[in-house]
Coordinates of C-alpha atoms and ligand atoms in Angstrom, one line a residue:
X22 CA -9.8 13.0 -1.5
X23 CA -12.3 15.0 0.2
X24 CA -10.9 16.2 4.3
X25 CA -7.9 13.4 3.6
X26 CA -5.5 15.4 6.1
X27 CA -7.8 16.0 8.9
X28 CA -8.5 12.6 9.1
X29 CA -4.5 11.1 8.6
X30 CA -2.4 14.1 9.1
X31 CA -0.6 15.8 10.2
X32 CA 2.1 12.8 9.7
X33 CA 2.2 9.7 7.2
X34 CA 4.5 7.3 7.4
X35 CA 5.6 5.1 4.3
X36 CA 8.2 2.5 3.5
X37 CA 9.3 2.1 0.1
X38 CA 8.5 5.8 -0.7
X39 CA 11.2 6.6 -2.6
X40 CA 10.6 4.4 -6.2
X41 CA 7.6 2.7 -8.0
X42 CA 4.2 2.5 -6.0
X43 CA 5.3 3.9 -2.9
X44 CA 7.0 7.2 -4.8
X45 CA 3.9 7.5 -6.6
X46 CA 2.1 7.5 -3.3
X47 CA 4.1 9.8 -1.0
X48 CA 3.4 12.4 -4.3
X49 CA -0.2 12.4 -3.7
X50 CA 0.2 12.6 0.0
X51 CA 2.0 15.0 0.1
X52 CA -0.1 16.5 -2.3
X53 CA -3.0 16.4 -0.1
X54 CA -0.9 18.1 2.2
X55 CA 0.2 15.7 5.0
X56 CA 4.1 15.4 5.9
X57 CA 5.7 12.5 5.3
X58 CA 8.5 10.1 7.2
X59 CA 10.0 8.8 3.9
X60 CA 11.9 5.0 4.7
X61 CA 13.9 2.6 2.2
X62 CA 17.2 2.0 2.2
X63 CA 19.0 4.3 0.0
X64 CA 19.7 7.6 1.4
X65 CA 20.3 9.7 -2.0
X66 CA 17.5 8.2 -2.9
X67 CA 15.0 9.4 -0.1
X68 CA 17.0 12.6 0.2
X69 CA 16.1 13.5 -3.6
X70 CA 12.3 12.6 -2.6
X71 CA 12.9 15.0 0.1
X72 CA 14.1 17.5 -2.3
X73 CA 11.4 17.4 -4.7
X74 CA 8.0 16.9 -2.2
X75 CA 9.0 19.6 0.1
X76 CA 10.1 22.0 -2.9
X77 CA 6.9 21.1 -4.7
X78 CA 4.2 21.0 -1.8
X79 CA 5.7 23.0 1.1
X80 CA 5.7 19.7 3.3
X81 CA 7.8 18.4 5.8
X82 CA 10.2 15.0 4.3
X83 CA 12.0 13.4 7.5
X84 CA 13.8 10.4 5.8
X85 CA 15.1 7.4 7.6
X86 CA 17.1 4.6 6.0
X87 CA 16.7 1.3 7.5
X88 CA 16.9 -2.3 6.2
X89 CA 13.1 -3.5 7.1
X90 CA 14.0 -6.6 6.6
X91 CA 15.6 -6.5 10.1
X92 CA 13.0 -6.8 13.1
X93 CA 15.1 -4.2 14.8
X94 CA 14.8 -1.4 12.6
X95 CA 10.8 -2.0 12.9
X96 CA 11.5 -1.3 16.2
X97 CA 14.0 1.8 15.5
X98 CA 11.3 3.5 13.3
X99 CA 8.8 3.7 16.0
X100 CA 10.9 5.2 18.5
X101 CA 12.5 7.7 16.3
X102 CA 9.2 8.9 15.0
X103 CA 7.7 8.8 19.1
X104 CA 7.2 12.8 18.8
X105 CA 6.0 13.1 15.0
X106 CA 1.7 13.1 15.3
X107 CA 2.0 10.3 12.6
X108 CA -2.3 9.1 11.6
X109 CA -1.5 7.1 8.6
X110 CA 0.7 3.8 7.6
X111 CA 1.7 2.8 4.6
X112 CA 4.2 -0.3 4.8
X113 CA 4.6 -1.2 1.0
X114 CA 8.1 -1.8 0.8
X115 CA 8.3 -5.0 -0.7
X116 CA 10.5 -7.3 -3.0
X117 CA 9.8 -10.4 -5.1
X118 CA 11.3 -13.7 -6.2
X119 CA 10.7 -16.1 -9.2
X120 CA 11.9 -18.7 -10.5
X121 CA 11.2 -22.4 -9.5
X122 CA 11.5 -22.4 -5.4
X123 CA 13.8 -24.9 -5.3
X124 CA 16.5 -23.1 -7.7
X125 CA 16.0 -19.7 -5.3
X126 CA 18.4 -19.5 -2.5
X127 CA 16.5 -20.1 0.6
X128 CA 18.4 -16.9 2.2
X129 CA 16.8 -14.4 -0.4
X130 CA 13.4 -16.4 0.0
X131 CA 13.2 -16.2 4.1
X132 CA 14.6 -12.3 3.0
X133 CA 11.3 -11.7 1.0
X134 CA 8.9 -13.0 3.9
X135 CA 10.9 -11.1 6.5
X136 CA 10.3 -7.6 4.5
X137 CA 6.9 -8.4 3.0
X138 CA 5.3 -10.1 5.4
X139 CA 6.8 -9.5 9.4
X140 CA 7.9 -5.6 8.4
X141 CA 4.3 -4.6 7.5
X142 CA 3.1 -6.5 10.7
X143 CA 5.1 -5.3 12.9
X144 CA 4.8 -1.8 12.0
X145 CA 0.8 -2.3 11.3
X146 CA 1.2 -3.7 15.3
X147 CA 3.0 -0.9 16.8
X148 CA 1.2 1.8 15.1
X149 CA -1.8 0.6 15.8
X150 CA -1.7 1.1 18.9
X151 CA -0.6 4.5 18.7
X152 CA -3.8 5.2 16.8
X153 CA -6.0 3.7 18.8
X154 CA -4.5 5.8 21.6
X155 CA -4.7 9.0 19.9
X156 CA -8.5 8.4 18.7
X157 CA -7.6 6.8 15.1
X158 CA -5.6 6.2 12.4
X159 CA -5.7 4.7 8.9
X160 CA -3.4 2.0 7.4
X161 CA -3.1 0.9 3.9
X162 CA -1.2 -2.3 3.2
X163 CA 0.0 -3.2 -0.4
X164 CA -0.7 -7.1 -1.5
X165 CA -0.9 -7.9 -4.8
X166 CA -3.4 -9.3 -7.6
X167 CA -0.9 -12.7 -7.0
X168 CA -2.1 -13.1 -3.5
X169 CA -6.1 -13.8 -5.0
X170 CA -4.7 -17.7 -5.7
X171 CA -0.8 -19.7 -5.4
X172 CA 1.0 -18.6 -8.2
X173 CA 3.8 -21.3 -9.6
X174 CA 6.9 -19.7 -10.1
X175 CA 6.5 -16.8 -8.1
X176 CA 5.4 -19.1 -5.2
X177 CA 7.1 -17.7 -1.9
X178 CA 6.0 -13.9 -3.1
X179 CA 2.4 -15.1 -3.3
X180 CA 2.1 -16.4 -0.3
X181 CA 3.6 -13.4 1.2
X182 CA 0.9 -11.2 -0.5
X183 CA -1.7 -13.2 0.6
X184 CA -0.9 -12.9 4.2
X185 CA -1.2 -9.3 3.9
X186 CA -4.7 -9.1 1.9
X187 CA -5.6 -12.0 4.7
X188 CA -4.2 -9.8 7.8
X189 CA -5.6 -6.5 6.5
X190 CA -9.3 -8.2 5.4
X191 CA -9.5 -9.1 9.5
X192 CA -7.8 -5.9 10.6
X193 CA -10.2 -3.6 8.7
X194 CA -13.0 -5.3 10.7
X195 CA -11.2 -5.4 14.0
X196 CA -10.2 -2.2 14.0
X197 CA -12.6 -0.1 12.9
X198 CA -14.0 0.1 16.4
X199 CA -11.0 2.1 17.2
X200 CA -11.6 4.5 14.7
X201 CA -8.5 3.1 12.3
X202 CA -9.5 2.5 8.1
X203 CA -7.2 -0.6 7.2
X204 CA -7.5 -1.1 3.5
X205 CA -5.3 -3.4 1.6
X206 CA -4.4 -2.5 -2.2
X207 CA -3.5 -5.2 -4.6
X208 CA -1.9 -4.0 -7.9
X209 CA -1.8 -6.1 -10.8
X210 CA 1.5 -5.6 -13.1
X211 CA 2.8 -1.9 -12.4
X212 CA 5.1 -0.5 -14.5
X213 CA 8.0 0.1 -11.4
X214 CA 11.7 -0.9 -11.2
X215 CA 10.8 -4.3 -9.2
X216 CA 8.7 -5.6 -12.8
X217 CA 11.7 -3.9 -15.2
X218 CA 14.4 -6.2 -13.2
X219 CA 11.5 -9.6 -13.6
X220 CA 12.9 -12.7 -15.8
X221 CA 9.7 -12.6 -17.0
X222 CA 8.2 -11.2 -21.0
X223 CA 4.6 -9.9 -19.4
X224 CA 4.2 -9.0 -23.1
X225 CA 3.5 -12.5 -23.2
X226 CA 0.9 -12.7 -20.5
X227 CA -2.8 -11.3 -20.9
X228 CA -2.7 -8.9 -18.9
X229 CA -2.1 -4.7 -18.9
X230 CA 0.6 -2.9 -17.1
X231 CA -0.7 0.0 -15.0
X232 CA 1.7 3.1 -13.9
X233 CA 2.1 3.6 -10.6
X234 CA 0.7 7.2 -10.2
X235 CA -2.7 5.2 -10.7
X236 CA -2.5 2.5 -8.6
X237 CA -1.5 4.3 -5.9
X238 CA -4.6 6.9 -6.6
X239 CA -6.8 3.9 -6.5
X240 CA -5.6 3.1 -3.2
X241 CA -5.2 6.3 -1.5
X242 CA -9.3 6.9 -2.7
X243 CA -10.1 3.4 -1.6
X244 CA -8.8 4.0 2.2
X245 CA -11.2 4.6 4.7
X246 CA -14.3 3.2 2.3
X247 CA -13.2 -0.3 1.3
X248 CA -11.4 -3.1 2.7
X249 CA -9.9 -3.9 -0.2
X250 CA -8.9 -2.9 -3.8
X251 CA -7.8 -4.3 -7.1
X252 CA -6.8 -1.7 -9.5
X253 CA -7.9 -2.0 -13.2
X254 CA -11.0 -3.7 -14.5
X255 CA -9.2 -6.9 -16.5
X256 CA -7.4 -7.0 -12.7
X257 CA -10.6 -7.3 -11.0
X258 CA -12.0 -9.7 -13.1
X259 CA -9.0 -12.3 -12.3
X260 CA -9.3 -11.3 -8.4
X261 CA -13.4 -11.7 -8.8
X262 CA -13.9 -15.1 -10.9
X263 CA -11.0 -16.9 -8.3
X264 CA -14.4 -17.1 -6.1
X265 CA -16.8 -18.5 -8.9
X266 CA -14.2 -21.4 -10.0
X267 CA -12.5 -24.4 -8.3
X268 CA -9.5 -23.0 -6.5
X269 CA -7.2 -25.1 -8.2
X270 CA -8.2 -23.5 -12.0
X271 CA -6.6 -20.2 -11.6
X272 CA -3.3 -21.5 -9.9
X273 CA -2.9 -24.1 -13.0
X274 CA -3.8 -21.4 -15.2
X275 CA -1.0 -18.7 -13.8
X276 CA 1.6 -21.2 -13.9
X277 CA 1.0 -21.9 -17.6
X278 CA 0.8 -18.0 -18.6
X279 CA 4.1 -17.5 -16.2
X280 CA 5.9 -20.6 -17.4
X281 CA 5.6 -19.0 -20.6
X282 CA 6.7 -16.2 -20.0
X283 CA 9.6 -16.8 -18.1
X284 CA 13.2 -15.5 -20.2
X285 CA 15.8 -18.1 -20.5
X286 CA 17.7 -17.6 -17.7
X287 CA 15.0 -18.4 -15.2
X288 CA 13.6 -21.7 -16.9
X289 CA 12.7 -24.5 -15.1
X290 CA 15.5 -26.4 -17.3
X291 CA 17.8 -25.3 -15.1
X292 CA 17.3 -27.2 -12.4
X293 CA 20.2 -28.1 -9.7
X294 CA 21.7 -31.1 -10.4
Ligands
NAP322 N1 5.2 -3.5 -9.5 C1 4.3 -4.4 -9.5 O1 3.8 -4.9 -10.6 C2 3.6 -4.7 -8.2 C3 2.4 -5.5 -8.3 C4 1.8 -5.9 -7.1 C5 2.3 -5.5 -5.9 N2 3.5 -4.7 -5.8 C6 4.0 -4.4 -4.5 O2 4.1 -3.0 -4.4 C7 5.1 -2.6 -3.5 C8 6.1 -1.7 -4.1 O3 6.7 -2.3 -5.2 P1 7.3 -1.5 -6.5 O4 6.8 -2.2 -7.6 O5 7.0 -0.1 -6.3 O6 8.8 -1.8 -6.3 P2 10.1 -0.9 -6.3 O7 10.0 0.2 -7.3 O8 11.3 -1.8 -6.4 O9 10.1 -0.2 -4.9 C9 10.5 -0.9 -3.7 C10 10.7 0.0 -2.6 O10 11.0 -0.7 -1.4 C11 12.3 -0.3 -0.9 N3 12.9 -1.5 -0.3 C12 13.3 -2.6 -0.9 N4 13.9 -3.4 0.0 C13 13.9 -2.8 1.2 C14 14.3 -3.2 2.5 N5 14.9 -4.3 2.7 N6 14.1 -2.3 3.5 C15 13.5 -1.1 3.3 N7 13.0 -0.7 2.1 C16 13.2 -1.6 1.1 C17 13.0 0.2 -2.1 O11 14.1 1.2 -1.7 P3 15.6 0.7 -1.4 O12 16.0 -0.3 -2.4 O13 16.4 1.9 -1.4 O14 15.5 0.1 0.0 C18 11.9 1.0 -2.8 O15 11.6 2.2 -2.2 C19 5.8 -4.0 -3.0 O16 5.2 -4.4 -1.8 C20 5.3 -4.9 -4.2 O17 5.3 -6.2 -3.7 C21 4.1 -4.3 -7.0

């Protein structure tokens, strides 16, 4: 990632840096030699992040733990980061839900759209604006392969991933005057804690699982030259034929591979009464 830090440094910022994609990204940041403002909400967590970067690449970790859910702590973030230099974004924290939507507690699905949807918004907002301000910036949003078409089952998370891939498609165009890359990375099935915990055999599904050091490469590579990315070829190809085929084909066609694969305990048998 050829002059990486003069164009983002000297400060990133990333939520959910400290499992999964978003571990696997503040690594290669910090690699590339950048310091990092590390946010999730568990504190030993972050702290052993902090631990092993700063040990590793002789960076600066300055963790906060904050419930992004809450619009509030949006707001917190930027104010207790107002004297970092911070040039790049990266607000991937994110959870899912599955199931069939009307056996999900409406709670945990308004929860989802609050973090994956109004958290990266809000901070893609407010940073902005201190980008544009200090001459530019990049941001790189995290969608997912689910937000190329609905996805039955997993409903209310695709939808949430498909505003972001919409919001950072426009934002790469409309801010790219200001001198800010916005590219928005869609993983397909990544090998992370938020998959482990799925009712849901993806042995059973065609599809391969990806570790997360990769994806994030992918992403990190992609910033700055595309507007979006889709890790792995057979990943592509589902995100690439969506626009060659009636919309309503791949939607039909998840919900049969997901249905499938769907353990017991999350079947659509058990229905509320
Ligand atoms: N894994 C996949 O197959 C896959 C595929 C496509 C897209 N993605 C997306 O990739 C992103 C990262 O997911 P992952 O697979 O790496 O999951 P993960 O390992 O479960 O990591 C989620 C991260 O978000 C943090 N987080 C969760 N809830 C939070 C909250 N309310 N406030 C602040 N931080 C919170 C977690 O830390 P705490 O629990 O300590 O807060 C953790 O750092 C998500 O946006 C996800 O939708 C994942």
């Amino acid at each position: 990632m050829k002059n990486f830090k003069q164009k983002y440094g000297p400060w990133a910022l990333i939520t959910g840096a400290s499992t999964g994609i978003g571990r696997a990204i503040s690594e290669q940041v910090a690699q590339q030699g950048l310091n990092i403002v590390a946010v999730a909400r568990n504190q030993n967590n972050l702290d052993a992040l902090k631990n092993q970067l700063e040990n590793a690449y002789g960076i600066e970790v300055k963790t906060i733990s904050a419930d992004l859910s809450l619009s509030e702590s949006n707001h917190d973030i930027v104010q207790q980061t107002a004297d970092l230099d911070i040039g790049l974004l990266i607000p991937n924290a994110g959870i899912e839900n599955n199931g069939p939507f009307i056996n999900n507690a409406l709670e945990d699905e308004h929860k989802m759209l609050l973090l994956n949807t109004v958290s990266p918004m809000m901070l893609s907002h407010l940073f902005a604006q201190r980008f544009a301000k200090r001459g530019g910036g990049g941001i790189l949003l995290t969608a997912s392969l689910f937000a190329y078409q609905g996805v039955p089952f997993v409903s209310n998370y695709s939808a949430s991933k498909a505003y972001i891939l919409s919001l950072g498609e426009a934002l790469n165009v409309e801010l790219k005057p200001q001198g800010i890359d916005v590219t928005v990375l869609s993983p397909g099935l990544t090998d992370t804690a938020m998959t482990q915990n799925m009712a849901v055999d993806f042995n059973k599904m065609p599809i391969t699982k990806h570790q997360p050091n990769i994806v994030a490469l992918v992403g990190l590579q992609a910033l700055g030259k595309k507007a979006t990315v889709v890790p792995g070829f057979i990943n592509k190809f589902y995100a690439w034929e969506n626009r060659l085929i009636p919309r309503s084909w791949p939607v039909k066609l998840f919900g049969l591979l997901i249905k499938r694969a769907m353990t017991a305990e999350n079947t659509p048998a058990k229905l509320p009464a």
